[in-house]
Structures are given as C-alpha cells and as structure tokens.
XYZ file of C-alpha atoms in Angstrom:
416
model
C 0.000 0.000 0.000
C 0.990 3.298 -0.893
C 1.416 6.308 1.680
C -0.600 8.602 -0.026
C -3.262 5.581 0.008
C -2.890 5.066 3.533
C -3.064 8.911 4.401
C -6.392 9.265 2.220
C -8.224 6.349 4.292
C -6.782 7.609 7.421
C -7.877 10.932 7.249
C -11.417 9.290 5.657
C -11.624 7.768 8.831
C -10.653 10.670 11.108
C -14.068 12.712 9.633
C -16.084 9.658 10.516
C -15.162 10.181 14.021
C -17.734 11.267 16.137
C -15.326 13.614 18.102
C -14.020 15.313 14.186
C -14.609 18.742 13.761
C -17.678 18.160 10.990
C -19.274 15.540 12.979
C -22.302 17.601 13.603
C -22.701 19.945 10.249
C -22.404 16.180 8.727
C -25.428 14.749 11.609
C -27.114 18.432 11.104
C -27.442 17.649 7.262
C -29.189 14.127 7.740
C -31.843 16.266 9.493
C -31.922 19.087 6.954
C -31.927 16.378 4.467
C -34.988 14.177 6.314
C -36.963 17.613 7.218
C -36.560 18.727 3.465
C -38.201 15.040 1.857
C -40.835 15.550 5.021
C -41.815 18.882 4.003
C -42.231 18.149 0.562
C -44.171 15.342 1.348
C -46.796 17.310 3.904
C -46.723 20.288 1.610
C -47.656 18.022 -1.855
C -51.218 16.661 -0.247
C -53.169 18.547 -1.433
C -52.014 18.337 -5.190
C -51.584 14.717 -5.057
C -55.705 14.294 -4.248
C -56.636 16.388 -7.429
C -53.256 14.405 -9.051
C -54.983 11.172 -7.981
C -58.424 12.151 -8.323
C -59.501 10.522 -5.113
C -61.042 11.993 -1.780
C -60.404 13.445 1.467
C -61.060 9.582 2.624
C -58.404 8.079 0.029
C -56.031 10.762 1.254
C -56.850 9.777 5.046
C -56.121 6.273 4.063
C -52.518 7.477 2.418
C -52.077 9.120 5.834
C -52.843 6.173 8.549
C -51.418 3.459 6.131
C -47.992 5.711 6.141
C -48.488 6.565 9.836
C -48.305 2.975 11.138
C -45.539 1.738 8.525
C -43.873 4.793 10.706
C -44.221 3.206 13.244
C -43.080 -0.427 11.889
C -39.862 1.214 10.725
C -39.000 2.716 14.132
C -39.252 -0.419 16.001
C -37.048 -1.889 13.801
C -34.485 0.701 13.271
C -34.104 1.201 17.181
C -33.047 -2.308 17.250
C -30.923 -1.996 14.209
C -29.314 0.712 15.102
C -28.065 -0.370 18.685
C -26.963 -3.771 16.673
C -25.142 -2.379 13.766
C -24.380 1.288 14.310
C -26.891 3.809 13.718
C -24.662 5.961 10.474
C -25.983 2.593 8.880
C -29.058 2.055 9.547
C -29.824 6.060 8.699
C -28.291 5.599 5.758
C -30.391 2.617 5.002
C -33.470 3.978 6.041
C -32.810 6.950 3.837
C -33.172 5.248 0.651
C -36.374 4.161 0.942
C -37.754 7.603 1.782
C -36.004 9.175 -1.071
C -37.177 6.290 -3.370
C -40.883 6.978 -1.868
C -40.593 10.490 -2.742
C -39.373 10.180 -6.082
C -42.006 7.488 -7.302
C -45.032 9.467 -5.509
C -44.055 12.276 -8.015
C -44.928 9.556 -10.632
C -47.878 7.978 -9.413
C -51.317 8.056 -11.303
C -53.375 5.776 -9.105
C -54.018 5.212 -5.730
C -52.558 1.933 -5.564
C -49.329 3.106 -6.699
C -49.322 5.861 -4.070
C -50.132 3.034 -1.216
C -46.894 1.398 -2.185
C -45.237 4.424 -2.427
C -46.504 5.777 0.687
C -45.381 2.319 2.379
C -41.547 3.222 1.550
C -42.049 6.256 2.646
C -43.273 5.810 5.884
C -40.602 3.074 6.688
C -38.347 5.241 5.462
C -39.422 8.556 7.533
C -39.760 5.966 11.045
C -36.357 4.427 10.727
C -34.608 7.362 9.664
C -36.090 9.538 12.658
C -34.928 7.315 15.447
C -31.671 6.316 14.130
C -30.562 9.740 13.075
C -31.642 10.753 17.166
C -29.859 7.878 18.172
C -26.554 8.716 15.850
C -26.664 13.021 16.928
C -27.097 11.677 20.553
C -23.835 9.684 20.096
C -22.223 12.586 18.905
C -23.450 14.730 21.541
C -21.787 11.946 24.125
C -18.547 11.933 22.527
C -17.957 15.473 22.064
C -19.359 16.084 25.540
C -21.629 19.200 24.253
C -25.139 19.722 23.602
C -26.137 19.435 19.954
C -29.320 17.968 19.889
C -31.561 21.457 19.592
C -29.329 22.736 16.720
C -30.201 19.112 14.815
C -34.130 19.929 15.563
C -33.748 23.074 13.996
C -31.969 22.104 10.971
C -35.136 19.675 10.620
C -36.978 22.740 10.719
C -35.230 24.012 8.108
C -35.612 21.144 5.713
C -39.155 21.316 6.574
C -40.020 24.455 6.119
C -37.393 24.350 2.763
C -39.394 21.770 1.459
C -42.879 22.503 2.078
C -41.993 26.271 0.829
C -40.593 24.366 -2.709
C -43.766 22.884 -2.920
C -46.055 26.168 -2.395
C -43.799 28.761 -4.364
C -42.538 26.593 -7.921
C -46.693 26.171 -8.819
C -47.056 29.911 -8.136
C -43.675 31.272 -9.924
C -44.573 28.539 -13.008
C -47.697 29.990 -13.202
C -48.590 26.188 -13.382
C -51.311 24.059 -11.058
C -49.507 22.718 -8.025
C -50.924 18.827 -9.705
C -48.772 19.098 -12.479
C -46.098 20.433 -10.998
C -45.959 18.727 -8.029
C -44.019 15.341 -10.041
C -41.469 17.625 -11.018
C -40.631 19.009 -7.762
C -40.339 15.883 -5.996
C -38.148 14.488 -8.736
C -35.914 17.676 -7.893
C -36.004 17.045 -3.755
C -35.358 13.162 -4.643
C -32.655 14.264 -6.903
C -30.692 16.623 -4.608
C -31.411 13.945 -1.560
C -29.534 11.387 -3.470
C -26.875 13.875 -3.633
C -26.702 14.656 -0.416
C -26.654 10.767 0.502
C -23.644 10.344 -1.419
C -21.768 13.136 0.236
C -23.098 11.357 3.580
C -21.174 8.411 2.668
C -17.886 9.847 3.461
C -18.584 12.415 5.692
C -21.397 11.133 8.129
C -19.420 10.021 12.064
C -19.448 6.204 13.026
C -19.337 5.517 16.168
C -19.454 2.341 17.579
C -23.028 0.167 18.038
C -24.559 0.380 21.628
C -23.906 -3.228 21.793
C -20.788 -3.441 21.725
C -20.182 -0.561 24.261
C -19.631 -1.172 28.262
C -22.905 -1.340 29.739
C -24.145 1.488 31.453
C -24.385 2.212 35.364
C -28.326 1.637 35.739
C -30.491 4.688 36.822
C -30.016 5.460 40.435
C -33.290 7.353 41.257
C -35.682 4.907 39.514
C -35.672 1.829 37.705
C -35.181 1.863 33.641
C -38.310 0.393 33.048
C -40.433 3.049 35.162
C -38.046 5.639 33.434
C -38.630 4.637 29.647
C -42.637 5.201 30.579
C -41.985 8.115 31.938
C -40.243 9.931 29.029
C -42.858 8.043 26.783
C -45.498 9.628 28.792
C -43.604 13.084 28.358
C -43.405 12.730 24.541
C -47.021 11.863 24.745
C -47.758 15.555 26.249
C -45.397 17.223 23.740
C -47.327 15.425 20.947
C -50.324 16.913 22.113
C -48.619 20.260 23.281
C -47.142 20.956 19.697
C -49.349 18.649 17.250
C -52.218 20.847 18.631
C -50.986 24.195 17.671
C -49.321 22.654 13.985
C -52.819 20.928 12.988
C -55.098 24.011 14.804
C -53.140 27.180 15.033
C -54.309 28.402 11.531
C -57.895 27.368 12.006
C -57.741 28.706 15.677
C -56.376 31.979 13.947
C -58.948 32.641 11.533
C -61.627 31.711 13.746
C -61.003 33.580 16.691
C -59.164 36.019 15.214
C -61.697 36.145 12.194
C -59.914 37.055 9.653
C -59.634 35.200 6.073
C -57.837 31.598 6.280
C -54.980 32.726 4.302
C -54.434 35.442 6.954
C -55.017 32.857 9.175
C -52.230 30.440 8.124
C -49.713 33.008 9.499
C -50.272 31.599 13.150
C -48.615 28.166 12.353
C -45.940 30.319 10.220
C -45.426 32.418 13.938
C -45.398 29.003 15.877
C -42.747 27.194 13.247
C -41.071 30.474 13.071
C -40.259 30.953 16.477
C -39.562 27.160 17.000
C -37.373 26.633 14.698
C -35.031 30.074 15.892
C -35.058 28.808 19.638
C -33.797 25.483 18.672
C -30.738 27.293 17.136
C -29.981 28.502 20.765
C -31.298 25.733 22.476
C -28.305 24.248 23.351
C -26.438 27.378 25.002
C -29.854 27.125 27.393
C -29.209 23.822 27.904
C -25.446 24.066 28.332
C -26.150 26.398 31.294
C -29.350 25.168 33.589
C -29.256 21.744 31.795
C -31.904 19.562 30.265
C -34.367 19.058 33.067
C -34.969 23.159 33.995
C -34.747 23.832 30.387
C -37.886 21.303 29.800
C -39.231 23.073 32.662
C -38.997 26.657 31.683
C -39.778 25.727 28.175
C -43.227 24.058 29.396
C -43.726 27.075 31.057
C -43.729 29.333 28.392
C -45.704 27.322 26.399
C -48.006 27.605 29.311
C -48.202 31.506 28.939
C -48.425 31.097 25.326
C -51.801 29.056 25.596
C -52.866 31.409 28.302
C -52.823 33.990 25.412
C -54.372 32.052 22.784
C -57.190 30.981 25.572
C -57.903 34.459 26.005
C -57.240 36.728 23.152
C -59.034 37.991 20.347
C -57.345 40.359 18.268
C -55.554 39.104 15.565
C -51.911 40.802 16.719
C -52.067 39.052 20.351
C -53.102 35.619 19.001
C -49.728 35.132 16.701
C -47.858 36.354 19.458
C -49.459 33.413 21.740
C -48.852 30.758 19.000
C -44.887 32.250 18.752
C -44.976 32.022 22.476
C -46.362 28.437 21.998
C -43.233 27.324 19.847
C -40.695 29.198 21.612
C -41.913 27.214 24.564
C -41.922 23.912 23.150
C -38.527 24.774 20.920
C -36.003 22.585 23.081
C -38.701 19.926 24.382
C -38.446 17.391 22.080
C -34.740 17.259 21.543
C -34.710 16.730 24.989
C -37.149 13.909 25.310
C -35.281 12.296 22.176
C -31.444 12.594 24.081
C -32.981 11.362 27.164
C -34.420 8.167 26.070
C -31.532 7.243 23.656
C -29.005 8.234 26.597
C -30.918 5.570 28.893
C -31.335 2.706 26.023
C -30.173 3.664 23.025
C -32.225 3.139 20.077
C -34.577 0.232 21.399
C -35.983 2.773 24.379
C -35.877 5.518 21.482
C -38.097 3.681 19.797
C -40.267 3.070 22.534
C -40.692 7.000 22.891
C -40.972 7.720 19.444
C -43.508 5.325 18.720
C -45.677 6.600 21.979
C -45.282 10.051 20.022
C -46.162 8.591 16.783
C -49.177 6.753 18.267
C -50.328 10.361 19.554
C -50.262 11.850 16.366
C -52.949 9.613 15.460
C -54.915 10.289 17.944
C -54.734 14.106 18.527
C -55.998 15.562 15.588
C -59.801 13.771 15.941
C -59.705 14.485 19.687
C -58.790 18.394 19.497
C -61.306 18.492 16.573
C -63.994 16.687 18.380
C -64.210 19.340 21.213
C -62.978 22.136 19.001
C -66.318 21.154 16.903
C -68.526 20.927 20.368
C -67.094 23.166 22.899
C -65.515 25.725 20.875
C -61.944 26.921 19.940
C -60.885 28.202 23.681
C -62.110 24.921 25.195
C -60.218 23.021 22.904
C -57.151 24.978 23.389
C -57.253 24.478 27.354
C -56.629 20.279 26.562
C -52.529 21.114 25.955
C -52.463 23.867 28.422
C -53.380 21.876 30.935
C -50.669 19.377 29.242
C -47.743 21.768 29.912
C -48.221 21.541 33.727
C -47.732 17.944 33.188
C -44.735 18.353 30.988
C -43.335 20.530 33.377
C -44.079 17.958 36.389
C -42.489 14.730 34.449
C -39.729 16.860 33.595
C -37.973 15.086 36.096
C -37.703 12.013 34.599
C -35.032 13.511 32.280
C -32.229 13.476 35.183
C -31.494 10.052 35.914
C -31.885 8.916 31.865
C -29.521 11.569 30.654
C -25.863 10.760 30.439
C -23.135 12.794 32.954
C -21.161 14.518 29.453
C -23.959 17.055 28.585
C -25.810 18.075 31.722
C -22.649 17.897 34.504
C -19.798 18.987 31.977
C -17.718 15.855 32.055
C -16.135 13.768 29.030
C -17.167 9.932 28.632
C -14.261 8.476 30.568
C -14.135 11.127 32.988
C -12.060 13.919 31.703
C -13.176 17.148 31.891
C -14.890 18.985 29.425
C -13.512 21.540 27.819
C -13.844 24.786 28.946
C-alpha cells in the first residue's frame, strides 16, 4: 500500500469520528436532508388528491397506512441501530424515503401511491430514530449539547421543502398537480446527492452493543423511566401537534380574519420554533436539560394562556410564537434522554408513543374544538404543559453525565 493511500483512508476515517470537527454539520445535514423530503411530502397533499383524483377519505387512508408503517420502521431501526451502528441504519433507512418520494411524483393511481406511501413511511420511522440515536452519540462523545441545533436544521428542511412545494406552482404559473411530479423528482434528486456526500462524511461511532454497559439509573428503575419519558413525549405530541394541525384554524376563527391570513399563526409558531432550537443548546449548556424542559413548558403555558384568552388578531400570533418558543427545546430533549438511557430500542419506545399520539390528537382536538368551541379546545394542551413541566424530572437520571454535569465519557473534563 501506498502512503498517499494510507493517508487518504486515514484521514477518511478521522471525519467519521464522532469527536471530528464536521461531525455535527455532517449529523445536522441528515436532518436538513430528512426535514426537506418531510416537508415536501406534507406540503404536496393537497395536489396529489386532485393528481390522484380521489377523496379526502383516500387521502386519510394514504395518511394512517404511512403513519403505522412509521411506526413499523421505528421499532425496527431502534433495534438496528443499537446492533449495527446507527450511520448505517440512517443511511439505510434513507433510501427508501427518497425512493418513496421520487415514485409518488410519478404515481397516477391510488394503488401506486399506497406502495409508495409504504416506503415512505418506513423510510421517515427508521430514519427519525436512528438519526436521534446517531446526533445523541455525537453529543456523548464530544461532551456538548447538539441535539436542539439538529431539531432546527429539521426545521429548516421542513419548512425548505414545504416552501418548494407552495412557491414553484405559483412562480410557473402552473397548477400545483402538475407540478408537483417535477418538484419531488428535484427534492429526490438533490437527496440522493446529499446521501452520497453522507457516505464519506457522516461520524461512526461504535453500536450500543458493543459498548460497556451502562451504570443503571439510580433514582428509579429503567423500566419506570422509559414510561416516563414516553409519557412526556405523549404531552409534547399533544402540546405541539395541537398548535401545527389548529393554530391556523384557531387563527382565523377567533381572530376572524380570512384563512390565508389565518395560516400566518402556524408560520409564527414554526417560526419561532425553529429560531429557539438554534440557541437551544447554550440554554441547555447552562441550567441543563431538566430546567430547560421546565422553563420551556412554562412558556408554552403563557403562550396558551394567550391564545385561551385573546381575540385580536396581533395578540393571538404572538401566543402561538410564544407556543413554539416554549416547546422549541422539548423534544430534543425527550429524544437525548431516552436514547441516553437505552439507546435506540428505548428511542423507539418513545418515538412510537409520540407517533401513536399523532394519530390520535388531531380527531380528539377536533372533536371538542367542533362541540365546545376553539378556547375549550385549546385548554386540553395547556393543561398538558403543567404535566410536561411535572415529568420533567424524569429527564435526570436517563440523561448521560457529558452534557448536563460537563464531564467527558471516561471522565475527563470537558472543555472549557
């Protein structure tokens, strides 16, 4: 073997390491990359029905049959991942959603957007908990938070892709159901791009099992712990699924004003989310994860207070911006906490609780949102963020010393 050969793979394998400089931008990417296909996906819906010429129903059965093969493909990625290293498995679980993505551009029937909606959904659950599970390995080994900054470059992609979606029919002067195939060929395109790239740049560290096991939880049992966080991610579901399905309609109701007008309180909630994340992990840093959860439950709280009991038009986007400000470092919280205490088999757990939520919280806020009204209905997840802030606890014993008390794995200290 030549030297210049054997300098090339070394340094190829210095970037992979989770403690390399790039580590994160590389992590940060997957998300961007995952949030961008996501986006695209939510933002296409409406297209695809007149596309497909089907129903709100067919569309609804697009949704759940994607929703649970979610939920398939992040029970098996969590094991996966722990078994084989989790740069693999979200590369692996990648191609599948960008495969999804690039034949639902193509489809022309309904059965051909069930199978691609099955790919996608696998692909979008096992690519969501192994990514966590590889950005909280990262986080461990360079001994500094990074998990809010990876949340908000999801937010990016997501609002990157979603905003592709919206603008190209408008600039093309062209109906979104025509031009809809070409944009997803585009995302799909630059994805696969970006995958390749990922190939040589994205950190491996080793799979859970084959590290050391870890000291087990000192203030509770693991078991009692996993239900815990799953019961946190639960709230959050409900916390932040409420104001992304209801904010707009809340908006223009309330607010009444027109429903595009309207649509600018999810754009204040995502807005403000997605800028808190960026600075999440300063917060968290300083007071750590568990009064971080707290405060950000808190202001969530006030948030919903607002939205509960405003009217004008001004106050109610500043109660939904209040609302994602609040619930900004949350989930990247819940998601290092359970991967800290199992890796990506109690990830999964979490995740799927979350996933199962989803489901579930849309008909329920509608249901009394159709009965009792738009302030009743908002009272459901402000009642929620007193819990969040109560099982906030749960997040001290599951996370990991590096982060939260400023120590290195192995014991050195962190750096300054």
């Amino acid at each position: 073997m030549t030297p210049g050969i054997e300098s090339s793979r070394g340094s190829a394998a210095d970037r992979r390491r989770p403690t390399a400089r790039l580590a994160p931008a590389a992590v940060g990417a997957v998300f961007t990359m995952f949030g961008l296909l996501g986006g695209a996906l939510s933002g296409v819906l409406p297209s695809l029905r007149e596309r497909l010429h089907t129903s709100a129903s067919g569309l609804s059965m697009l949704l759940l049959v994607g929703a649970f093969c979610a939920i398939a493909g992040i029970q098996v990625s969590g094991r996966l991942a722990d078994r084989y290293g989790a740069r693999r498995v979200t590369l692996g679980f990648l191609v599948p959603l960008i495969v999804g993505v690039a034949a639902l551009g193509m489809a022309r029937s309904l059965g051909t957007a069930l199978a691609c909606v099955v790919l996608t959904g696998l692909g979008k659950g096992g690519s969501d908990t192994s990514m966590n599970a590889l950005g909280v390995q990262v986080e461990r080994a360079r001994a500094a938070p990074i998990m809010s900054r990876l949340h908000a470059m999801y937010s990016v992609g997501v609002l990157s892709g979603s905003g592709l979606v919206a603008v190209v029919p408008t600039v093309s002067g062209r109906s979104g159901a025509r031009v809809a195939p070409v944009v997803l060929l585009a995302i799909a395109a630059l994805s696969v791009a970006g995958w390749l790239a990922l190939l040589r740049a994205l950190p491996d560290p080793p799979p859970r099992d084959h590290e050391p096991a870890a000291p087990r939880p000192r203030r509770a049992g693991a078991g009692t712990l996993v239900w815990e966080l799953a019961a946190l991610n639960v709230a959050l579901m409900l916390i932040a699924g409420t104001a992304a399905d209801w904010s707009s309609v809340q908006v223009t109701d309330v607010g009444r004003v027109d429903a595009g007008t309207g649509a600018f309180g999810l754009t204040a909630f995502s807005a403000a989310m997605m800028a808190v994340r960026f600075g999440g992990d300063g917060a968290i840093r300083r007071i750590g994860r568990v009064r971080a959860v707290r405060a950000g439950a808190v202001v969530a709280l006030a948030g919903y207070l607002v939205v509960v009991t405003a009217s004008p038009f001004a106050l109610l986007l500043v109660g939904w911006a209040v609302v994602g400000a609040g619930v900004a470092v949350i989930a990247p919280s819940v998601y290092a906490a359970a991967a800290y205490l199992g890796g990506g088999r109690t990830l999964a757990v979490v995740t799927s609780a979350g996933s199962l939520t989803s489901l579930a919280a849309p008909p329920l806020i509608g249901a009394v949102y159709h009965w009792q009204g738009p302030r009743a209905a908002m009272l459901i997840p402000l009642v929620l963020c007193l819990v969040t802030a109560r099982l906030a606890g749960a997040l001290r014993p599951a996370v990991a010393a590096p982060v939260d008390q400023g120590v290195r794995v192995g014991g050195d200290p962190a750096p300054g």
